Amino acid sequence: MRKQGVIGKESRLRLLEAAAEEFALNGFYQTKISSIVARAGVTQPAFYLYFESKEAAFAELVDGFRTGLSQVVRNSHIQPGKNRDDLKEAVVESLGQIYRYLGENPALTRIGLYQSAESVRIKAEIAGLMEQNLIAEQQAGYYRHDLDTVFFAECLLAIVERLTLIKLLPGNETPSQLARITQDLFFYGILDTQHRD
């Protein structure tokens, strides 16, 4: 009995992984249950042992992505007590955690951040979590007191979202590279410091 439970969990996990790949590759409407089960190496009746429908599998994947990304963003909060040099590296590490999660879960990222009808809600939730982090970090004295944290959180999310699509998922940049580039942009801007008035 125990062995069947383990096999059942493995089959369900294979189905979810296969579904994520198929949805990411073909989109929700073009993905067929037959292609999911073929990729997973199970029968079509096995799919219905674990999922009521294609919609149910998709919803579970989207919710798993939302939960995972939300936790990563919560965990990326920078604790008080950093000096300026430590803060720069802490911001790189914080952003790196987010980019790593997105890069390590490319199919889920494509589904949850770009394809799903829930993506708008997910992005609003993530922006809200980023704002909470920024407020706490602002109160710790890391950022300007007049920083508009709502605006900055939306800008940060937009940069992460776009760079994930055009740089991270195609493999053009690593999570660490993107984290450093993003940190550099926000800490130093785009002006040449030698030519400022």
PDB file of C-alpha atoms in Angstrom:
ATOM      1  CA  MET A   1       0.000   0.000   0.000  1.00  0.00           C
ATOM      2  CA  ARG A   2       2.783   2.433   0.881  1.00  0.00           C
ATOM      3  CA  LYS A   3       4.538   1.755  -2.438  1.00  0.00           C
ATOM      4  CA  GLN A   4       1.361   2.660  -4.351  1.00  0.00           C
ATOM      5  CA  GLY A   5       1.203   5.940  -2.454  1.00  0.00           C
ATOM      6  CA  VAL A   6       4.755   6.804  -3.475  1.00  0.00           C
ATOM      7  CA  ILE A   7       4.096   5.759  -7.069  1.00  0.00           C
ATOM      8  CA  GLY A   8       0.898   7.787  -7.082  1.00  0.00           C
ATOM      9  CA  LYS A   9       2.724  10.879  -5.832  1.00  0.00           C
ATOM     10  CA  GLU A  10       5.427  10.393  -8.449  1.00  0.00           C
ATOM     11  CA  SER A  11       2.841  10.002 -11.214  1.00  0.00           C
ATOM     12  CA  ARG A  12       1.002  13.108 -10.077  1.00  0.00           C
ATOM     13  CA  LEU A  13       4.251  15.083  -9.964  1.00  0.00           C
ATOM     14  CA  ARG A  14       5.215  13.847 -13.452  1.00  0.00           C
ATOM     15  CA  LEU A  15       1.792  14.912 -14.722  1.00  0.00           C
ATOM     16  CA  LEU A  16       2.153  18.382 -13.187  1.00  0.00           C
ATOM     17  CA  GLU A  17       5.648  18.803 -14.640  1.00  0.00           C
ATOM     18  CA  ALA A  18       4.454  17.611 -18.049  1.00  0.00           C
ATOM     19  CA  ALA A  19       1.416  19.881 -17.887  1.00  0.00           C
ATOM     20  CA  ALA A  20       3.619  22.859 -17.011  1.00  0.00           C
ATOM     21  CA  GLU A  21       5.870  22.170 -19.996  1.00  0.00           C
ATOM     22  CA  GLU A  22       2.948  21.701 -22.379  1.00  0.00           C
ATOM     23  CA  PHE A  23       1.084  24.794 -21.179  1.00  0.00           C
ATOM     24  CA  ALA A  24       4.263  26.894 -21.345  1.00  0.00           C
ATOM     25  CA  LEU A  25       5.046  25.648 -24.843  1.00  0.00           C
ATOM     26  CA  ASN A  26       1.573  25.634 -26.383  1.00  0.00           C
ATOM     27  CA  GLY A  27      -0.602  27.833 -24.180  1.00  0.00           C
ATOM     28  CA  PHE A  28      -3.684  26.710 -22.299  1.00  0.00           C
ATOM     29  CA  TYR A  29      -6.103  26.398 -25.217  1.00  0.00           C
ATOM     30  CA  GLN A  30      -3.739  24.539 -27.538  1.00  0.00           C
ATOM     31  CA  THR A  31      -2.618  22.049 -24.898  1.00  0.00           C
ATOM     32  CA  LYS A  32      -4.350  18.686 -25.007  1.00  0.00           C
ATOM     33  CA  ILE A  33      -4.590  16.201 -22.171  1.00  0.00           C
ATOM     34  CA  SER A  34      -3.262  13.571 -24.575  1.00  0.00           C
ATOM     35  CA  SER A  35      -0.034  15.567 -25.002  1.00  0.00           C
ATOM     36  CA  ILE A  36       0.327  15.967 -21.229  1.00  0.00           C
ATOM     37  CA  VAL A  37      -0.025  12.244 -20.544  1.00  0.00           C
ATOM     38  CA  ALA A  38       2.286  11.363 -23.432  1.00  0.00           C
ATOM     39  CA  ARG A  39       4.973  13.665 -22.031  1.00  0.00           C
ATOM     40  CA  ALA A  40       4.431  12.250 -18.518  1.00  0.00           C
ATOM     41  CA  GLY A  41       4.483   8.653 -19.731  1.00  0.00           C
ATOM     42  CA  VAL A  42       1.137   7.734 -18.171  1.00  0.00           C
ATOM     43  CA  THR A  43      -2.284   6.842 -19.521  1.00  0.00           C
ATOM     44  CA  GLN A  44      -5.103   9.312 -20.010  1.00  0.00           C
ATOM     45  CA  PRO A  45      -7.243   7.667 -17.296  1.00  0.00           C
ATOM     46  CA  ALA A  46      -4.324   8.253 -14.897  1.00  0.00           C
ATOM     47  CA  PHE A  47      -4.651  11.995 -15.512  1.00  0.00           C
ATOM     48  CA  TYR A  48      -8.229  11.904 -14.238  1.00  0.00           C
ATOM     49  CA  LEU A  49      -7.172  10.083 -11.074  1.00  0.00           C
ATOM     50  CA  TYR A  50      -5.360  13.246 -10.009  1.00  0.00           C
ATOM     51  CA  PHE A  51      -7.102  16.098 -11.812  1.00  0.00           C
ATOM     52  CA  GLU A  52     -10.736  16.766 -12.574  1.00  0.00           C
ATOM     53  CA  SER A  53      -9.873  18.580 -15.798  1.00  0.00           C
ATOM     54  CA  LYS A  54      -7.188  20.382 -17.759  1.00  0.00           C
ATOM     55  CA  GLU A  55      -8.429  23.574 -16.090  1.00  0.00           C
ATOM     56  CA  ALA A  56      -7.840  22.084 -12.634  1.00  0.00           C
ATOM     57  CA  ALA A  57      -4.248  21.137 -13.481  1.00  0.00           C
ATOM     58  CA  PHE A  58      -3.598  24.605 -14.922  1.00  0.00           C
ATOM     59  CA  ALA A  59      -5.123  26.321 -11.876  1.00  0.00           C
ATOM     60  CA  GLU A  60      -2.968  24.235  -9.532  1.00  0.00           C
ATOM     61  CA  LEU A  61       0.168  25.179 -11.463  1.00  0.00           C
ATOM     62  CA  VAL A  62      -0.731  28.877 -11.427  1.00  0.00           C
ATOM     63  CA  ASP A  63      -1.508  28.785  -7.712  1.00  0.00           C
ATOM     64  CA  GLY A  64       1.747  26.957  -7.000  1.00  0.00           C
ATOM     65  CA  PHE A  65       3.659  29.607  -8.929  1.00  0.00           C
ATOM     66  CA  ARG A  66       1.889  32.434  -7.078  1.00  0.00           C
ATOM     67  CA  THR A  67       2.548  30.834  -3.697  1.00  0.00           C
ATOM     68  CA  GLY A  68       6.203  30.132  -4.488  1.00  0.00           C
ATOM     69  CA  LEU A  69       6.979  33.572  -5.906  1.00  0.00           C
ATOM     70  CA  SER A  70       5.147  35.311  -3.060  1.00  0.00           C
ATOM     71  CA  GLN A  71       7.222  33.399  -0.513  1.00  0.00           C
ATOM     72  CA  VAL A  72      10.466  34.237  -2.315  1.00  0.00           C
ATOM     73  CA  VAL A  73       9.563  37.944  -2.396  1.00  0.00           C
ATOM     74  CA  ARG A  74       8.645  37.883   1.315  1.00  0.00           C
ATOM     75  CA  ASN A  75      11.971  36.192   2.087  1.00  0.00           C
ATOM     76  CA  SER A  76      13.887  38.742   0.007  1.00  0.00           C
ATOM     77  CA  HIS A  77      13.270  41.475   2.600  1.00  0.00           C
ATOM     78  CA  ILE A  78      16.561  43.045   3.695  1.00  0.00           C
ATOM     79  CA  GLN A  79      17.058  43.067   7.448  1.00  0.00           C
ATOM     80  CA  PRO A  80      18.083  46.279   9.275  1.00  0.00           C
ATOM     81  CA  GLY A  81      21.674  46.970  10.260  1.00  0.00           C
ATOM     82  CA  LYS A  82      23.527  46.892   6.935  1.00  0.00           C
ATOM     83  CA  ASN A  83      26.185  49.438   6.037  1.00  0.00           C
ATOM     84  CA  ARG A  84      26.252  50.877   2.498  1.00  0.00           C
ATOM     85  CA  ASP A  85      28.541  48.219   0.993  1.00  0.00           C
ATOM     86  CA  ASP A  86      26.657  45.408   2.715  1.00  0.00           C
ATOM     87  CA  LEU A  87      23.382  46.930   1.528  1.00  0.00           C
ATOM     88  CA  LYS A  88      24.466  46.840  -2.122  1.00  0.00           C
ATOM     89  CA  GLU A  89      25.307  43.144  -1.853  1.00  0.00           C
ATOM     90  CA  ALA A  90      22.124  42.439   0.135  1.00  0.00           C
ATOM     91  CA  VAL A  91      20.055  44.046  -2.634  1.00  0.00           C
ATOM     92  CA  VAL A  92      21.876  41.950  -5.251  1.00  0.00           C
ATOM     93  CA  GLU A  93      21.193  38.809  -3.201  1.00  0.00           C
ATOM     94  CA  SER A  94      17.564  39.804  -2.652  1.00  0.00           C
ATOM     95  CA  LEU A  95      16.964  40.391  -6.358  1.00  0.00           C
ATOM     96  CA  GLY A  96      18.954  37.259  -7.149  1.00  0.00           C
ATOM     97  CA  GLN A  97      16.524  35.170  -5.089  1.00  0.00           C
ATOM     98  CA  ILE A  98      13.631  36.443  -7.195  1.00  0.00           C
ATOM     99  CA  TYR A  99      15.403  35.966 -10.527  1.00  0.00           C
ATOM    100  CA  ARG A 100      16.598  32.493  -9.431  1.00  0.00           C
ATOM    101  CA  TYR A 101      13.072  31.371  -8.592  1.00  0.00           C
ATOM    102  CA  LEU A 102      11.824  32.579 -11.981  1.00  0.00           C
ATOM    103  CA  GLY A 103      14.780  31.023 -13.806  1.00  0.00           C
ATOM    104  CA  GLU A 104      14.591  27.687 -11.999  1.00  0.00           C
ATOM    105  CA  ASN A 105      10.886  27.396 -12.838  1.00  0.00           C
ATOM    106  CA  PRO A 106      10.746  28.544 -16.471  1.00  0.00           C
ATOM    107  CA  ALA A 107       7.536  26.746 -17.420  1.00  0.00           C
ATOM    108  CA  LEU A 108       5.710  27.938 -14.302  1.00  0.00           C
ATOM    109  CA  THR A 109       7.048  31.445 -14.869  1.00  0.00           C
ATOM    110  CA  ARG A 110       5.706  31.518 -18.434  1.00  0.00           C
ATOM    111  CA  ILE A 111       2.329  30.264 -17.229  1.00  0.00           C
ATOM    112  CA  GLY A 112       1.963  32.326 -14.053  1.00  0.00           C
ATOM    113  CA  LEU A 113       3.612  35.583 -15.053  1.00  0.00           C
ATOM    114  CA  TYR A 114       2.623  35.826 -18.711  1.00  0.00           C
ATOM    115  CA  GLN A 115      -0.104  33.405 -19.880  1.00  0.00           C
ATOM    116  CA  SER A 116      -2.597  32.985 -17.082  1.00  0.00           C
ATOM    117  CA  ALA A 117      -5.642  35.194 -16.691  1.00  0.00           C
ATOM    118  CA  GLU A 118      -4.533  35.309 -13.041  1.00  0.00           C
ATOM    119  CA  SER A 119      -1.218  36.939 -13.998  1.00  0.00           C
ATOM    120  CA  VAL A 120      -2.613  40.446 -13.423  1.00  0.00           C
ATOM    121  CA  ARG A 121      -3.663  39.509  -9.891  1.00  0.00           C
ATOM    122  CA  ILE A 122      -0.366  37.729  -9.245  1.00  0.00           C
ATOM    123  CA  LYS A 123       1.638  40.751 -10.371  1.00  0.00           C
ATOM    124  CA  ALA A 124      -0.469  43.071  -8.210  1.00  0.00           C
ATOM    125  CA  GLU A 125       0.163  40.817  -5.207  1.00  0.00           C
ATOM    126  CA  ILE A 126       3.903  40.686  -5.910  1.00  0.00           C
ATOM    127  CA  ALA A 127       4.084  44.474  -6.324  1.00  0.00           C
ATOM    128  CA  GLY A 128       2.299  44.812  -2.972  1.00  0.00           C
ATOM    129  CA  LEU A 129       4.814  42.500  -1.295  1.00  0.00           C
ATOM    130  CA  MET A 130       7.695  44.406  -2.865  1.00  0.00           C
ATOM    131  CA  GLU A 131       6.165  47.625  -1.550  1.00  0.00           C
ATOM    132  CA  GLN A 132       5.940  46.176   1.983  1.00  0.00           C
ATOM    133  CA  ASN A 133       9.621  45.213   1.787  1.00  0.00           C
ATOM    134  CA  LEU A 134      10.552  48.671   0.511  1.00  0.00           C
ATOM    135  CA  ILE A 135       8.616  50.405   3.297  1.00  0.00           C
ATOM    136  CA  ALA A 136      10.390  48.329   5.963  1.00  0.00           C
ATOM    137  CA  GLU A 137      13.757  48.937   4.294  1.00  0.00           C
ATOM    138  CA  GLN A 138      12.964  52.657   3.993  1.00  0.00           C
ATOM    139  CA  GLN A 139      12.142  52.745   7.714  1.00  0.00           C
ATOM    140  CA  ALA A 140      15.482  51.026   8.368  1.00  0.00           C
ATOM    141  CA  GLY A 141      17.121  54.063   6.772  1.00  0.00           C
ATOM    142  CA  TYR A 142      18.274  52.371   3.581  1.00  0.00           C
ATOM    143  CA  TYR A 143      16.344  54.522   1.112  1.00  0.00           C
ATOM    144  CA  ARG A 144      15.297  58.148   0.801  1.00  0.00           C
ATOM    145  CA  HIS A 145      12.441  59.133   3.099  1.00  0.00           C
ATOM    146  CA  ASP A 146      10.565  60.707   0.158  1.00  0.00           C
ATOM    147  CA  LEU A 147      10.729  57.545  -1.967  1.00  0.00           C
ATOM    148  CA  ASP A 148       7.326  56.686  -3.448  1.00  0.00           C
ATOM    149  CA  THR A 149       7.334  52.999  -2.534  1.00  0.00           C
ATOM    150  CA  VAL A 150       4.248  52.181  -4.623  1.00  0.00           C
ATOM    151  CA  PHE A 151       5.819  53.695  -7.738  1.00  0.00           C
ATOM    152  CA  PHE A 152       9.187  52.082  -7.066  1.00  0.00           C
ATOM    153  CA  ALA A 153       7.650  48.646  -6.421  1.00  0.00           C
ATOM    154  CA  GLU A 154       5.750  48.840  -9.717  1.00  0.00           C
ATOM    155  CA  CYS A 155       8.929  49.893 -11.553  1.00  0.00           C
ATOM    156  CA  LEU A 156      10.927  47.102  -9.942  1.00  0.00           C
ATOM    157  CA  LEU A 157       8.331  44.493 -10.840  1.00  0.00           C
ATOM    158  CA  ALA A 158       8.149  45.789 -14.423  1.00  0.00           C
ATOM    159  CA  ILE A 159      11.920  45.504 -14.784  1.00  0.00           C
ATOM    160  CA  VAL A 160      12.007  42.008 -13.283  1.00  0.00           C
ATOM    161  CA  GLU A 161       9.081  40.893 -15.444  1.00  0.00           C
ATOM    162  CA  ARG A 162      10.556  42.230 -18.690  1.00  0.00           C
ATOM    163  CA  LEU A 163      14.142  41.106 -18.060  1.00  0.00           C
ATOM    164  CA  THR A 164      12.879  37.657 -17.140  1.00  0.00           C
ATOM    165  CA  LEU A 165      11.127  37.401 -20.499  1.00  0.00           C
ATOM    166  CA  ILE A 166      13.865  38.777 -22.749  1.00  0.00           C
ATOM    167  CA  LYS A 167      17.059  37.879 -20.857  1.00  0.00           C
ATOM    168  CA  LEU A 168      16.527  35.178 -18.224  1.00  0.00           C
ATOM    169  CA  LEU A 169      14.196  32.664 -19.866  1.00  0.00           C
ATOM    170  CA  PRO A 170      16.099  32.634 -23.194  1.00  0.00           C
ATOM    171  CA  GLY A 171      19.337  32.087 -21.240  1.00  0.00           C
ATOM    172  CA  ASN A 172      20.987  35.376 -22.254  1.00  0.00           C
ATOM    173  CA  GLU A 173      21.743  36.404 -18.648  1.00  0.00           C
ATOM    174  CA  THR A 174      21.976  34.560 -15.337  1.00  0.00           C
ATOM    175  CA  PRO A 175      19.922  35.452 -12.261  1.00  0.00           C
ATOM    176  CA  SER A 176      23.058  36.875 -10.625  1.00  0.00           C
ATOM    177  CA  GLN A 177      23.876  39.047 -13.632  1.00  0.00           C
ATOM    178  CA  LEU A 178      20.344  40.412 -13.799  1.00  0.00           C
ATOM    179  CA  ALA A 179      20.301  41.063 -10.055  1.00  0.00           C
ATOM    180  CA  ARG A 180      23.520  43.068 -10.280  1.00  0.00           C
ATOM    181  CA  ILE A 181      22.333  45.025 -13.343  1.00  0.00           C
ATOM    182  CA  THR A 182      19.014  45.836 -11.653  1.00  0.00           C
ATOM    183  CA  GLN A 183      20.711  46.878  -8.404  1.00  0.00           C
ATOM    184  CA  ASP A 184      23.175  49.051 -10.311  1.00  0.00           C
ATOM    185  CA  LEU A 185      20.377  50.816 -12.184  1.00  0.00           C
ATOM    186  CA  PHE A 186      18.494  51.668  -9.006  1.00  0.00           C
ATOM    187  CA  PHE A 187      21.534  52.654  -6.963  1.00  0.00           C
ATOM    188  CA  TYR A 188      23.334  54.675  -9.615  1.00  0.00           C
ATOM    189  CA  GLY A 189      20.795  55.486 -12.334  1.00  0.00           C
ATOM    190  CA  ILE A 190      21.867  56.154 -15.898  1.00  0.00           C
ATOM    191  CA  LEU A 191      23.660  59.497 -15.592  1.00  0.00           C
ATOM    192  CA  ASP A 192      27.410  59.644 -15.991  1.00  0.00           C
ATOM    193  CA  THR A 193      28.462  60.908 -12.558  1.00  0.00           C
ATOM    194  CA  GLN A 194      31.396  62.814 -14.056  1.00  0.00           C
ATOM    195  CA  HIS A 195      29.059  64.962 -16.164  1.00  0.00           C
ATOM    196  CA  ARG A 196      26.355  65.848 -13.638  1.00  0.00           C
ATOM    197  CA  ASP A 197      25.633  69.512 -13.008  1.00  0.00           C
TER     198      ASP A 197
END
